[in-house]
């Protein structure tokens, strides 16, 4: 089984992007799918995936137009559309769940804490 994970994208300096994934996610996947291969997806390539994980981190573009969020959205869209078309299972964690909800025309409300 090949599991693809889209990581959080960080921009620490102008035009420098880094990726990050929680190590607990790798531990979890190794326990659930011990013989799987994990691919970190941060470039648009055509991998043969059996499962896609849209990880946490970043902000959906409805609320942010930062470079790292726009880049993340492009990567999310690319792999989401491939997996949706091929009926490959997709799991969204935090940001990923919001991204999937947005793809299915969910509405978000931004509330301020009192």
PDB file of C-alpha atoms in Angstrom:
ATOM      1  CA  UNK A   1       0.000   0.000   0.000  1.00  0.00           C
ATOM      2  CA  UNK A   2       1.272   3.475  -0.863  1.00  0.00           C
ATOM      3  CA  UNK A   3       0.104   6.288   1.411  1.00  0.00           C
ATOM      4  CA  UNK A   4       0.606   9.876   0.271  1.00  0.00           C
ATOM      5  CA  UNK A   5       0.782  12.699   2.808  1.00  0.00           C
ATOM      6  CA  UNK A   6       0.536  16.371   1.905  1.00  0.00           C
ATOM      7  CA  UNK A   7       2.587  18.263   4.527  1.00  0.00           C
ATOM      8  CA  UNK A   8       2.220  21.662   6.116  1.00  0.00           C
ATOM      9  CA  UNK A   9       4.097  24.345   4.154  1.00  0.00           C
ATOM     10  CA  UNK A  10       6.016  27.024   6.055  1.00  0.00           C
ATOM     11  CA  UNK A  11       7.677  30.160   4.688  1.00  0.00           C
ATOM     12  CA  UNK A  12      10.378  31.192   7.213  1.00  0.00           C
ATOM     13  CA  UNK A  13      12.057  33.633   4.800  1.00  0.00           C
ATOM     14  CA  UNK A  14      11.127  35.383   1.567  1.00  0.00           C
ATOM     15  CA  UNK A  15      10.863  32.795  -1.270  1.00  0.00           C
ATOM     16  CA  UNK A  16      12.007  29.936   0.996  1.00  0.00           C
ATOM     17  CA  UNK A  17       9.490  27.217   1.730  1.00  0.00           C
ATOM     18  CA  UNK A  18       9.819  24.299   4.146  1.00  0.00           C
ATOM     19  CA  UNK A  19       7.560  21.340   4.827  1.00  0.00           C
ATOM     20  CA  UNK A  20       6.551  19.803   8.158  1.00  0.00           C
ATOM     21  CA  UNK A  21       4.696  16.677   9.250  1.00  0.00           C
ATOM     22  CA  UNK A  22       3.952  15.567  12.805  1.00  0.00           C
ATOM     23  CA  UNK A  23       6.058  12.494  13.635  1.00  0.00           C
ATOM     24  CA  UNK A  24       3.087  11.004  15.505  1.00  0.00           C
ATOM     25  CA  UNK A  25       1.324  10.690  12.150  1.00  0.00           C
ATOM     26  CA  UNK A  26       4.162   8.482  10.872  1.00  0.00           C
ATOM     27  CA  UNK A  27       4.039   6.353  14.036  1.00  0.00           C
ATOM     28  CA  UNK A  28       0.275   5.993  13.679  1.00  0.00           C
ATOM     29  CA  UNK A  29       0.511   4.986  10.012  1.00  0.00           C
ATOM     30  CA  UNK A  30       3.268   2.470  10.734  1.00  0.00           C
ATOM     31  CA  UNK A  31       1.015   0.856  13.359  1.00  0.00           C
ATOM     32  CA  UNK A  32      -2.074   0.803  11.143  1.00  0.00           C
ATOM     33  CA  UNK A  33      -0.353  -0.040   7.837  1.00  0.00           C
ATOM     34  CA  UNK A  34       2.935  -1.719   8.858  1.00  0.00           C
ATOM     35  CA  UNK A  35       3.948  -2.748   5.331  1.00  0.00           C
ATOM     36  CA  UNK A  36       2.984   0.487   3.608  1.00  0.00           C
ATOM     37  CA  UNK A  37       5.237   2.967   1.850  1.00  0.00           C
ATOM     38  CA  UNK A  38       4.750   6.606   2.797  1.00  0.00           C
ATOM     39  CA  UNK A  39       5.249   9.312   0.159  1.00  0.00           C
ATOM     40  CA  UNK A  40       5.499  12.968   1.141  1.00  0.00           C
ATOM     41  CA  UNK A  41       3.710  14.948  -1.564  1.00  0.00           C
ATOM     42  CA  UNK A  42       4.961  18.499  -1.969  1.00  0.00           C
ATOM     43  CA  UNK A  43       5.448  18.590  -5.735  1.00  0.00           C
ATOM     44  CA  UNK A  44       2.992  17.802  -8.488  1.00  0.00           C
ATOM     45  CA  UNK A  45       3.929  14.289  -9.625  1.00  0.00           C
ATOM     46  CA  UNK A  46       1.871  11.350 -10.738  1.00  0.00           C
ATOM     47  CA  UNK A  47       2.319   8.794  -7.945  1.00  0.00           C
ATOM     48  CA  UNK A  48       0.338   5.572  -7.763  1.00  0.00           C
ATOM     49  CA  UNK A  49      -1.418   6.094  -4.419  1.00  0.00           C
ATOM     50  CA  UNK A  50      -3.727   3.813  -2.463  1.00  0.00           C
ATOM     51  CA  UNK A  51      -4.599   6.356   0.231  1.00  0.00           C
ATOM     52  CA  UNK A  52      -4.217  10.149   0.539  1.00  0.00           C
ATOM     53  CA  UNK A  53      -3.848  12.158   3.734  1.00  0.00           C
ATOM     54  CA  UNK A  54      -4.325  15.912   3.691  1.00  0.00           C
ATOM     55  CA  UNK A  55      -2.477  16.810   6.891  1.00  0.00           C
ATOM     56  CA  UNK A  56      -3.029  19.675   9.299  1.00  0.00           C
ATOM     57  CA  UNK A  57      -1.354  23.041   9.105  1.00  0.00           C
ATOM     58  CA  UNK A  58      -1.794  26.058   6.879  1.00  0.00           C
ATOM     59  CA  UNK A  59      -5.016  28.007   6.444  1.00  0.00           C
ATOM     60  CA  UNK A  60      -7.569  27.420   3.709  1.00  0.00           C
ATOM     61  CA  UNK A  61      -7.516  30.112   1.048  1.00  0.00           C
ATOM     62  CA  UNK A  62     -10.986  31.301   2.008  1.00  0.00           C
ATOM     63  CA  UNK A  63      -9.307  32.941   5.020  1.00  0.00           C
ATOM     64  CA  UNK A  64      -5.704  33.499   3.866  1.00  0.00           C
ATOM     65  CA  UNK A  65      -3.869  34.488   0.712  1.00  0.00           C
ATOM     66  CA  UNK A  66      -0.340  33.997   2.085  1.00  0.00           C
ATOM     67  CA  UNK A  67       2.104  32.424  -0.367  1.00  0.00           C
ATOM     68  CA  UNK A  68       2.462  29.229   1.668  1.00  0.00           C
ATOM     69  CA  UNK A  69      -1.326  28.830   1.891  1.00  0.00           C
ATOM     70  CA  UNK A  70      -1.794  29.399  -1.848  1.00  0.00           C
ATOM     71  CA  UNK A  71       0.978  26.895  -2.620  1.00  0.00           C
ATOM     72  CA  UNK A  72      -0.548  24.357  -0.235  1.00  0.00           C
ATOM     73  CA  UNK A  73      -3.950  24.839  -1.867  1.00  0.00           C
ATOM     74  CA  UNK A  74      -2.509  24.123  -5.332  1.00  0.00           C
ATOM     75  CA  UNK A  75      -0.909  20.891  -4.098  1.00  0.00           C
ATOM     76  CA  UNK A  76      -4.054  19.868  -2.188  1.00  0.00           C
ATOM     77  CA  UNK A  77      -6.203  20.499  -5.271  1.00  0.00           C
ATOM     78  CA  UNK A  78      -3.869  18.572  -7.564  1.00  0.00           C
ATOM     79  CA  UNK A  79      -3.816  15.390  -5.464  1.00  0.00           C
ATOM     80  CA  UNK A  80      -7.434  15.693  -4.302  1.00  0.00           C
ATOM     81  CA  UNK A  81      -8.693  15.828  -7.896  1.00  0.00           C
ATOM     82  CA  UNK A  82      -6.594  12.805  -8.933  1.00  0.00           C
ATOM     83  CA  UNK A  83      -7.730  10.730  -5.954  1.00  0.00           C
ATOM     84  CA  UNK A  84     -11.357  11.811  -6.258  1.00  0.00           C
ATOM     85  CA  UNK A  85     -11.404  10.854  -9.937  1.00  0.00           C
ATOM     86  CA  UNK A  86      -9.799   7.453  -9.245  1.00  0.00           C
ATOM     87  CA  UNK A  87     -11.963   6.835  -6.133  1.00  0.00           C
ATOM     88  CA  UNK A  88      -8.887   6.629  -3.874  1.00  0.00           C
ATOM     89  CA  UNK A  89      -9.755   7.133  -0.167  1.00  0.00           C
ATOM     90  CA  UNK A  90      -8.865  10.545   1.279  1.00  0.00           C
ATOM     91  CA  UNK A  91      -8.446  11.474   4.952  1.00  0.00           C
ATOM     92  CA  UNK A  92      -8.423  15.137   5.976  1.00  0.00           C
ATOM     93  CA  UNK A  93      -6.852  16.149   9.280  1.00  0.00           C
ATOM     94  CA  UNK A  94      -7.682  19.665  10.556  1.00  0.00           C
ATOM     95  CA  UNK A  95      -6.728  21.817   7.535  1.00  0.00           C
ATOM     96  CA  UNK A  96      -7.325  18.789   5.310  1.00  0.00           C
ATOM     97  CA  UNK A  97     -10.833  18.282   6.677  1.00  0.00           C
ATOM     98  CA  UNK A  98     -11.641  21.947   6.090  1.00  0.00           C
ATOM     99  CA  UNK A  99     -10.235  21.703   2.557  1.00  0.00           C
ATOM    100  CA  UNK A 100     -12.441  18.676   1.799  1.00  0.00           C
ATOM    101  CA  UNK A 101     -15.489  20.386   3.313  1.00  0.00           C
ATOM    102  CA  UNK A 102     -14.829  23.442   1.149  1.00  0.00           C
ATOM    103  CA  UNK A 103     -14.562  21.230  -1.966  1.00  0.00           C
ATOM    104  CA  UNK A 104     -18.064  19.984  -1.140  1.00  0.00           C
ATOM    105  CA  UNK A 105     -19.451  23.545  -0.875  1.00  0.00           C
ATOM    106  CA  UNK A 106     -19.546  23.792   2.914  1.00  0.00           C
ATOM    107  CA  UNK A 107     -19.829  27.268   4.393  1.00  0.00           C
ATOM    108  CA  UNK A 108     -17.430  28.527   7.054  1.00  0.00           C
ATOM    109  CA  UNK A 109     -18.077  31.211   9.622  1.00  0.00           C
ATOM    110  CA  UNK A 110     -15.196  33.125  11.130  1.00  0.00           C
ATOM    111  CA  UNK A 111     -16.061  33.914  14.733  1.00  0.00           C
ATOM    112  CA  UNK A 112     -14.129  36.075  17.142  1.00  0.00           C
ATOM    113  CA  UNK A 113     -13.555  34.873  20.678  1.00  0.00           C
ATOM    114  CA  UNK A 114     -14.989  37.120  23.357  1.00  0.00           C
TER     115      UNK A 114
END
